[in-house]
mmCIF file of C-alpha atoms in Angstrom:
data_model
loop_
_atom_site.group_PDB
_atom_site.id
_atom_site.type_symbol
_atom_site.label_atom_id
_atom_site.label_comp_id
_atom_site.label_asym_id
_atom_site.label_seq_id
_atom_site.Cartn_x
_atom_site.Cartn_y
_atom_site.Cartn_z
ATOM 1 C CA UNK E 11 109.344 103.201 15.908
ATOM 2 C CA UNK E 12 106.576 105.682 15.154
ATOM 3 C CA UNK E 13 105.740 108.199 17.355
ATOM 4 C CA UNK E 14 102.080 109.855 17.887
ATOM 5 C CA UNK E 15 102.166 113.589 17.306
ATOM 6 C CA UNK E 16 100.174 115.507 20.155
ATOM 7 C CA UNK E 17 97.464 117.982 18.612
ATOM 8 C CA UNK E 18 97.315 121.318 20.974
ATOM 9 C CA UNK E 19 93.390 120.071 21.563
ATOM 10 C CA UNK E 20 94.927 117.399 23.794
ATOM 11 C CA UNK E 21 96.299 119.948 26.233
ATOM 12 C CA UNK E 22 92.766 122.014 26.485
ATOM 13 C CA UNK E 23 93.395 124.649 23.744
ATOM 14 C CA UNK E 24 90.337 125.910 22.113
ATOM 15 C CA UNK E 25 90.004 127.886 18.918
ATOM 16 C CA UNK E 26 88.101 131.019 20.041
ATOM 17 C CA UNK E 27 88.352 133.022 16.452
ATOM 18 C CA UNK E 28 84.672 132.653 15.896
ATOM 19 C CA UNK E 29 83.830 133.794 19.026
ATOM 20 C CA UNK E 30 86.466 136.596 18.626
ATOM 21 C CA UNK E 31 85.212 137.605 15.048
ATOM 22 C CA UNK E 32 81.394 137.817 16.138
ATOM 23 C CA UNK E 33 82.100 140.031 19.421
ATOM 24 C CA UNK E 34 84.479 142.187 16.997
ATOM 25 C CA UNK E 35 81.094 142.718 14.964
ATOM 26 C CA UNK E 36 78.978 143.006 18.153
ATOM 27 C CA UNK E 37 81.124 145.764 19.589
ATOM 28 C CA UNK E 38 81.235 147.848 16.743
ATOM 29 C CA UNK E 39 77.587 147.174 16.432
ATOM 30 C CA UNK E 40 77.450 148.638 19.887
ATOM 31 C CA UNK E 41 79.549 151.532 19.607
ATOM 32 C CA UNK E 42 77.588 152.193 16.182
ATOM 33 C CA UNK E 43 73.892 151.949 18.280
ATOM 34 C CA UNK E 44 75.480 154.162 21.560
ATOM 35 C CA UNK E 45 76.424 157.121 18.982
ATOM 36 C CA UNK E 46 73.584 157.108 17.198
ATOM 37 C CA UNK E 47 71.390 157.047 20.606
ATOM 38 C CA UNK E 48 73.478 160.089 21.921
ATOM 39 C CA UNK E 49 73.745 162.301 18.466
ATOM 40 C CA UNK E 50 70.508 161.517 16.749
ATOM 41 C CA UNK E 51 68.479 164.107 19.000
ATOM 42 C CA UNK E 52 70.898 166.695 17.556
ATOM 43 C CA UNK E 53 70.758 165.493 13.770
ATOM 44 C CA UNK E 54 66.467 165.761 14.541
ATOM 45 C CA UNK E 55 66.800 168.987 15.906
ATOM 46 C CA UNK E 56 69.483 170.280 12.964
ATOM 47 C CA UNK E 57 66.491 169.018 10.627
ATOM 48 C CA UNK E 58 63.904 170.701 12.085
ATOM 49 C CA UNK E 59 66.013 174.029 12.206
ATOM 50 C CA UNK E 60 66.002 173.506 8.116
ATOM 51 C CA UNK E 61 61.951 172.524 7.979
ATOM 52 C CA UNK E 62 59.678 175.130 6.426
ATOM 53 C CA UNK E 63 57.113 173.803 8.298
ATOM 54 C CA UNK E 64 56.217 174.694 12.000
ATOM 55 C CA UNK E 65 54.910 170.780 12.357
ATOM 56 C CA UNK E 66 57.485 168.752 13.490
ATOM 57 C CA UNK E 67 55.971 165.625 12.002
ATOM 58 C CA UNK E 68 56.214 166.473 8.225
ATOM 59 C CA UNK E 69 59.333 167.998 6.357
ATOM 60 C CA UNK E 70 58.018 170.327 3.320
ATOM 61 C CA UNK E 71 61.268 171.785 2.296
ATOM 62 C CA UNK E 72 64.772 173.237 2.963
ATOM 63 C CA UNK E 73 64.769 176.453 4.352
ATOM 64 C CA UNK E 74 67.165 179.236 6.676
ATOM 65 C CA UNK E 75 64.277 181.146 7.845
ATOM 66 C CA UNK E 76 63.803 180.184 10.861
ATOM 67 C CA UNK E 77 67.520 181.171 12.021
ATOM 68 C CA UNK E 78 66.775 184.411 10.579
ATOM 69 C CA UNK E 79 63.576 184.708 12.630
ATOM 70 C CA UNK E 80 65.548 184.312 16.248
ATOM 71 C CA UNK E 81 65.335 187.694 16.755
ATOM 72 C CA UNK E 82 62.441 188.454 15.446
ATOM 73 C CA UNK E 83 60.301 186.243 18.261
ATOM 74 C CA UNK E 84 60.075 188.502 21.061
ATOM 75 C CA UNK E 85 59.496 186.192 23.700
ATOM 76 C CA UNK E 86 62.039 183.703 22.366
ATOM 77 C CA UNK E 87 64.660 186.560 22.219
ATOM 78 C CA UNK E 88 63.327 187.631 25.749
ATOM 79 C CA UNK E 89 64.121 184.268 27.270
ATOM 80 C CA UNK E 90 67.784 184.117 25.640
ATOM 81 C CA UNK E 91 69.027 187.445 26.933
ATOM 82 C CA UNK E 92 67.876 186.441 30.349
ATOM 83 C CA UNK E 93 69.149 182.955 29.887
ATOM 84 C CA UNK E 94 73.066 184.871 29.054
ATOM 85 C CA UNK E 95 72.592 187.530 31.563
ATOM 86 C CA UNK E 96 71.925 185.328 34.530
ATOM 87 C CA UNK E 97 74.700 182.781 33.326
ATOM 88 C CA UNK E 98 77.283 184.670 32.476
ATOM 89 C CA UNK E 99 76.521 186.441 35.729
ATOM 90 C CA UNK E 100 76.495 183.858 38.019
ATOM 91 C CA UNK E 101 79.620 182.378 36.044
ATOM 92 C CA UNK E 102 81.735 184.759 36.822
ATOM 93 C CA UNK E 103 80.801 185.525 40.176
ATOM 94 C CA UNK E 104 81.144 181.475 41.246
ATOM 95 C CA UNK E 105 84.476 181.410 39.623
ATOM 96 C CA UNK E 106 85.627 184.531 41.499
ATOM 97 C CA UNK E 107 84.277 183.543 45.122
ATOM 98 C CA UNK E 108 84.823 179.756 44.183
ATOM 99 C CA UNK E 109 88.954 180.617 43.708
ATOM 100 C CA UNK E 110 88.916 182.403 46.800
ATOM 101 C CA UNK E 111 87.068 179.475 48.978
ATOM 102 C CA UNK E 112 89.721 177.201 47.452
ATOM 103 C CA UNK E 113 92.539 178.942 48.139
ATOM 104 C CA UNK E 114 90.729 179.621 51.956
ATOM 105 C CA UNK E 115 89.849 175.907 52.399
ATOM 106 C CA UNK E 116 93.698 174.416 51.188
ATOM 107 C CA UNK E 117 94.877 177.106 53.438
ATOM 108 C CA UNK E 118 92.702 175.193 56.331
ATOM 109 C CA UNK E 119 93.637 171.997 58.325
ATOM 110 C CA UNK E 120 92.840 168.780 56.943
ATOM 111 C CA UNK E 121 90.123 168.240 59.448
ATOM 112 C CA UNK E 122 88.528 171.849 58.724
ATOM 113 C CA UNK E 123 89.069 171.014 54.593
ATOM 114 C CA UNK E 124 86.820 167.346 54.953
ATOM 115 C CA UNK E 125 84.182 169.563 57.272
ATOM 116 C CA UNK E 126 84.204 172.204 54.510
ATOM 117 C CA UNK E 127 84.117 169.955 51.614
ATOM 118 C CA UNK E 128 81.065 167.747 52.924
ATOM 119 C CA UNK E 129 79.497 171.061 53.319
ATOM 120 C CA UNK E 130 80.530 171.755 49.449
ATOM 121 C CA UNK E 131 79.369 168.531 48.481
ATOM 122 C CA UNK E 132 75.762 168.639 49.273
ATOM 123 C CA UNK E 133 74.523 170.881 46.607
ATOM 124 C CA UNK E 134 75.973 168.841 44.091
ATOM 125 C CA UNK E 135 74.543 165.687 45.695
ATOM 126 C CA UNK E 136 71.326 167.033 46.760
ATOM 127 C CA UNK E 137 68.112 166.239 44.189
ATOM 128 C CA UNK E 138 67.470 169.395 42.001
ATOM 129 C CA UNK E 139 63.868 169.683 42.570
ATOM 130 C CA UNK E 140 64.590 169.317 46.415
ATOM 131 C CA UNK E 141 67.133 172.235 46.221
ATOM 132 C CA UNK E 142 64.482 174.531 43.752
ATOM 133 C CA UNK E 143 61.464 173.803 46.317
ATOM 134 C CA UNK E 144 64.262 174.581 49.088
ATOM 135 C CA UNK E 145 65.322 177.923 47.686
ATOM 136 C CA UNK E 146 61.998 178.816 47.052
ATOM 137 C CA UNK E 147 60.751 178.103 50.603
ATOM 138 C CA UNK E 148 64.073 180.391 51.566
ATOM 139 C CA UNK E 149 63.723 183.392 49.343
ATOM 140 C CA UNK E 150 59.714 183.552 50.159
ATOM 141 C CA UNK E 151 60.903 184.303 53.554
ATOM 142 C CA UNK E 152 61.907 187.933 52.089
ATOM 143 C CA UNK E 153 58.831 188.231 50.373
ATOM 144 C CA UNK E 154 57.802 190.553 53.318
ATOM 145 C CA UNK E 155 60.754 192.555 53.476
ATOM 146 C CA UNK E 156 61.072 192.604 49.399
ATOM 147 C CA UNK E 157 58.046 192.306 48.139
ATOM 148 C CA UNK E 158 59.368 192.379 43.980
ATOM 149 C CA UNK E 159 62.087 190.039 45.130
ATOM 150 C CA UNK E 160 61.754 187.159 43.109
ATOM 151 C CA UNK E 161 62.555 187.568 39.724
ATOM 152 C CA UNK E 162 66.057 187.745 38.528
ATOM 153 C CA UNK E 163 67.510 188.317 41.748
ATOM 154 C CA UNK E 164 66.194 185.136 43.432
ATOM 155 C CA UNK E 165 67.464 183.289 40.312
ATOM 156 C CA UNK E 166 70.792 184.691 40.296
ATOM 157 C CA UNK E 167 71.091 183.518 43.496
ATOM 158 C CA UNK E 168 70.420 180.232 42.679
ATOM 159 C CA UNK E 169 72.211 179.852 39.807
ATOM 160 C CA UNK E 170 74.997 180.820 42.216
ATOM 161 C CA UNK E 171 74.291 178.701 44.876
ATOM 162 C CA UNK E 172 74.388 175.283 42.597
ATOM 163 C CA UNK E 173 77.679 176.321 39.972
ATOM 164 C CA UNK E 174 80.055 177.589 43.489
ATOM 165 C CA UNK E 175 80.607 173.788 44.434
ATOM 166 C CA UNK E 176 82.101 173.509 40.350
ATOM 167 C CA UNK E 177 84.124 175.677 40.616
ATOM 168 C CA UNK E 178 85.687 174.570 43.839
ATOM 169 C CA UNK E 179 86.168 171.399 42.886
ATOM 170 C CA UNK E 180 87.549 172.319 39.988
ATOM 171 C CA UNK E 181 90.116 174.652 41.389
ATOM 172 C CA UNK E 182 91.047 172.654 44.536
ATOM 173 C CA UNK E 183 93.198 169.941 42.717
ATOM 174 C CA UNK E 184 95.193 172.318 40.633
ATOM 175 C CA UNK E 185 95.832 174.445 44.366
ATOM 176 C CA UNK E 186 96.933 171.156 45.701
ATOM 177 C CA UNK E 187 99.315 170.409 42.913
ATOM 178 C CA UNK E 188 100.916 173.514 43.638
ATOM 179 C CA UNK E 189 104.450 174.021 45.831
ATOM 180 C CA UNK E 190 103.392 174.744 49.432
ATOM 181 C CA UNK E 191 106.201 177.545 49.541
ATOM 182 C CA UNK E 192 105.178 179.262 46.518
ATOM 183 C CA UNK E 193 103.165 181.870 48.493
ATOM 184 C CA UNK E 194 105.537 182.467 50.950
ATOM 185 C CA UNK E 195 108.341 183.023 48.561
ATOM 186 C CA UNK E 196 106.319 185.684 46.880
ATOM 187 C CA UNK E 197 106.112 187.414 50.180
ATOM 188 C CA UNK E 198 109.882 187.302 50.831
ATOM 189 C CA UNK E 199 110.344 188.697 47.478
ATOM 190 C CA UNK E 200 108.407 191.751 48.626
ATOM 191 C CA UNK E 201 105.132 190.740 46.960
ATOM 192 C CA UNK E 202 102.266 192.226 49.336
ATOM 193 C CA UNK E 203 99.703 189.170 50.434
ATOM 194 C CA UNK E 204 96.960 189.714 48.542
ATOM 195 C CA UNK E 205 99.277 190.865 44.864
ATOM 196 C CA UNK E 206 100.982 187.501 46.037
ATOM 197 C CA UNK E 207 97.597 185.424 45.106
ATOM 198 C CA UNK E 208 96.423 187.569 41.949
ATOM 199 C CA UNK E 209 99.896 187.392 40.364
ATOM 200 C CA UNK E 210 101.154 184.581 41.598
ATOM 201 C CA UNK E 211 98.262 181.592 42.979
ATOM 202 C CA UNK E 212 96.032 182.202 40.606
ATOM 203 C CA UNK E 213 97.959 182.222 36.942
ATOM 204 C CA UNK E 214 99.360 178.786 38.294
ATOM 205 C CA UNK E 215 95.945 177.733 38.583
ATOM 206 C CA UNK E 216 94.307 179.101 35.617
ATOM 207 C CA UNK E 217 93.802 175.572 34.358
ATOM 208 C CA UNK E 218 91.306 174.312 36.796
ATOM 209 C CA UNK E 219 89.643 177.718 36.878
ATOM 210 C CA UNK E 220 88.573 178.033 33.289
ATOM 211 C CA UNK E 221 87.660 174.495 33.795
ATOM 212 C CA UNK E 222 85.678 175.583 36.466
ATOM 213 C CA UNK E 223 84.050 178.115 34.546
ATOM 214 C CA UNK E 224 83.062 176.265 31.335
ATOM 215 C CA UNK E 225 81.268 174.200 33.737
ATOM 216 C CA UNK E 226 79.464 176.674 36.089
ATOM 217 C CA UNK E 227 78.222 177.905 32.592
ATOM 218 C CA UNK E 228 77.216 174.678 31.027
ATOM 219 C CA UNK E 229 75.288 173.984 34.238
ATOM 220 C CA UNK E 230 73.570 177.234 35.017
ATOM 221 C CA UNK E 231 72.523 177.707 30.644
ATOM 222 C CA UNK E 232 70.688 174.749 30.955
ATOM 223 C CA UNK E 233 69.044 174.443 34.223
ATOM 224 C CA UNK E 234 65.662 173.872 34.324
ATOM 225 C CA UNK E 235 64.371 172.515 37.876
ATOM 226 C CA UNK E 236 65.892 175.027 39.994
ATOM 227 C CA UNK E 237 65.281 177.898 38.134
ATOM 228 C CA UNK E 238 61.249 176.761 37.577
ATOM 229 C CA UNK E 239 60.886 177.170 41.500
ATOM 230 C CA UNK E 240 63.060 180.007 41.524
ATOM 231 C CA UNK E 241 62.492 182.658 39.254
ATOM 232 C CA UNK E 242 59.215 185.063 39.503
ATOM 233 C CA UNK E 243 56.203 185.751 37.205
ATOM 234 C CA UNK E 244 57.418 186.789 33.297
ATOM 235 C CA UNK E 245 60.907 186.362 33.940
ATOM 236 C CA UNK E 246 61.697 183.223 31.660
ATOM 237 C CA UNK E 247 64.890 181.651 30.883
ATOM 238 C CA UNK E 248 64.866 179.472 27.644
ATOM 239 C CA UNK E 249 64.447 175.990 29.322
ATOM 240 C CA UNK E 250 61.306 177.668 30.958
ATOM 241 C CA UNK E 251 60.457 179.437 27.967
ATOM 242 C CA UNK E 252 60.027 175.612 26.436
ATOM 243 C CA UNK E 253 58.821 173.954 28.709
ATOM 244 C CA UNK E 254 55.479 176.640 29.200
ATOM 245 C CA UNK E 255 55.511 176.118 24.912
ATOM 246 C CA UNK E 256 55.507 172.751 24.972
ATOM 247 C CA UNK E 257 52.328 171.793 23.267
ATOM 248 C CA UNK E 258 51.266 175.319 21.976
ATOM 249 C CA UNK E 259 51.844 177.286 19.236
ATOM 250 C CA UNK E 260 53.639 179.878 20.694
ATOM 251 C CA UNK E 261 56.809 177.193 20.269
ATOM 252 C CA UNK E 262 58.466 178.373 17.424
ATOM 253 C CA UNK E 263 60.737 176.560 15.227
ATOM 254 C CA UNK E 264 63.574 179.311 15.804
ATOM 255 C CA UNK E 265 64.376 177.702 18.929
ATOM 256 C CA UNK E 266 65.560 174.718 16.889
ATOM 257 C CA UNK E 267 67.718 176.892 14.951
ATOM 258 C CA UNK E 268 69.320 178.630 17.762
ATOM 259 C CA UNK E 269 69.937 175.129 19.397
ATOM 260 C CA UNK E 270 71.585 173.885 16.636
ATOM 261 C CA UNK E 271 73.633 177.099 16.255
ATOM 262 C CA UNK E 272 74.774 177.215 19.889
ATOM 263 C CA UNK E 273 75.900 173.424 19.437
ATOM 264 C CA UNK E 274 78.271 174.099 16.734
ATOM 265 C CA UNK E 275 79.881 176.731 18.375
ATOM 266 C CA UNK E 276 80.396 174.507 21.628
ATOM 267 C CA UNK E 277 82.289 171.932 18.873
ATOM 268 C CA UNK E 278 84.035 174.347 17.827
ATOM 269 C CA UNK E 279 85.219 175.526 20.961
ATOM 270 C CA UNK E 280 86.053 172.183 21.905
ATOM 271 C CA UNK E 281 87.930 171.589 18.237
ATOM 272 C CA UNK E 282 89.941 174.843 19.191
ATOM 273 C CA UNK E 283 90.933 173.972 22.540
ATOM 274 C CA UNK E 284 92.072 170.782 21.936
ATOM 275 C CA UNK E 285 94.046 171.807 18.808
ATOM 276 C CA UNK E 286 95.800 174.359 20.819
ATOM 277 C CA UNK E 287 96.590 171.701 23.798
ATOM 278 C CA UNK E 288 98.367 169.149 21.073
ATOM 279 C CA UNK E 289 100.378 172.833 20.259
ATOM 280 C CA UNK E 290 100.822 173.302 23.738
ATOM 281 C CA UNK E 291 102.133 169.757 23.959
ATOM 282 C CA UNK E 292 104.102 169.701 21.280
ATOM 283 C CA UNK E 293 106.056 172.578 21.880
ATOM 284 C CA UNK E 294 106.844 171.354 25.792
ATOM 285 C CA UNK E 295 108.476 168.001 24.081
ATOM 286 C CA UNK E 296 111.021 170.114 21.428
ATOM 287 C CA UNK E 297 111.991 171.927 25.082
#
């Protein structure tokens, strides 16, 4: 007696490899197209850094002049010291108040720390040109009492005002990840309060404030809206600097260079710090 052998078709299997073998391609296609959309403004601007020609729609020939001639552009050069000063400024003093209100606000009752946090929240949720025309409506207040106060001062305040909710953020979770009686057993040991949270709080938390920092600076270097609305007459950061060159020929080509310079040192920062967390790592396992 013969007997019928069932073919896996009969109990609803389908053979999916094509479809399996064209999405392979599509993805890859995809990942391929989503680079090339996010890096090919820097591979245009890297070109145009190496252009002997100051019009962006012809290439003549290969050239380093133009990173050569950073300095030499006053108002370029202008608009990058101010653009470092009032970063690095407001940087470091958002990371420095912005540790403190962390270590105030875990300190606080969960109901105080939601109040406080809402509170912290709205800057970062807020629109930016709402916030500029805000600030702006706020400092011109003063005008009356400081008559020269907008300017760097206004800015700086700002700049401040937007990168503090970073850092908080950025801090908080490490501060919560901490042992409660950590603080208190420094003070039993003799530590006085405040040596207690310099030498004790804050190298556990180091983590989440460099974080915080990296990321105050990345987004006070290149704000635009806020600081438009908030800076005063001839003080120009280099996102204002552009945007008032945009279409004249006081845009210079050097800008391109420096652009492309300051983006290989942020790889190369990155590069570093993630070569010395596999170290990090690695040495943790042998322990």
């Amino acid at each position: 007696m013969e007997y019928e052998v069932a073919k896996i078709q009969e109990y609803g299997y389908k053979d999916h490899t094509k479809i399996k073998k064209f999405w392979n391609v599509f993805s890859k296609i995809i990942v391929a197209l989503t680079i090339c959309l996010l890096y090919i403004s820097i591979v245009i601007i890297f070109i145009q850094s190496i252009n002997s020609s100051s019009n962006a729609s012809e290439f003549e020939h290969f050239t380093l002049k133009w990173y050569f001639s950073i300095t030499s552009n006053r108002a370029l050069f202008n608009s990058l010291i101010n653009t470092f000063v009032i970063s690095i400024s407001a940087t470091l003093i958002s990371t420095f108040l912005g540790t403190l209100i962390a270590v105030g606000i875990f300190s606080l009752s969960k109901k105080h720390q939601k109040l406080l946090l809402l509170l912290n929240n709205i800057p970062l949720l807020n629109a930016d040109i709402v916030t500029g025309i805000g600030l702006m409506l706020v400092f011109s207040l003063l005008i009356k009492i400081f008559p020269y106060f907008f300017g760097w001062k206004t800015l700086l305040l700002a700049h401040m005002y937007f990168t503090l909710p970073y850092v908080i953020l950025s801090v908080l979770p490490k501060i919560k990840e901490l042992d409660k009686n950590m603080f208190d057993a420094a003070i039993d040991l003799g530590v006085r309060p405040y040596k207690s949270l310099f030498l004790v709080i804050i190298p556990a938390i180091k983590a989440g404030i460099f974080s915080g920092l990296i990321l105050a600076f990345t987004m006070s270097f290149d704000d635009f809206v806020i600081s438009y609305y908030t800076t005063g007459n001839g003080f120009d950061t280099l996102s204002i600097w552009i945007y008032s060159s945009i279409g004249r020929k006081s845009l210079s080509p050097s800008v391109y260079a420096f652009s492309t310079l300051f983006t290989i040192c942020s790889m190369c920062a990155i590069l570093l710090m993630n070569l010395r967390g596999r170290k990090e790592n690695k040495h943790a396992k042998k322990k």
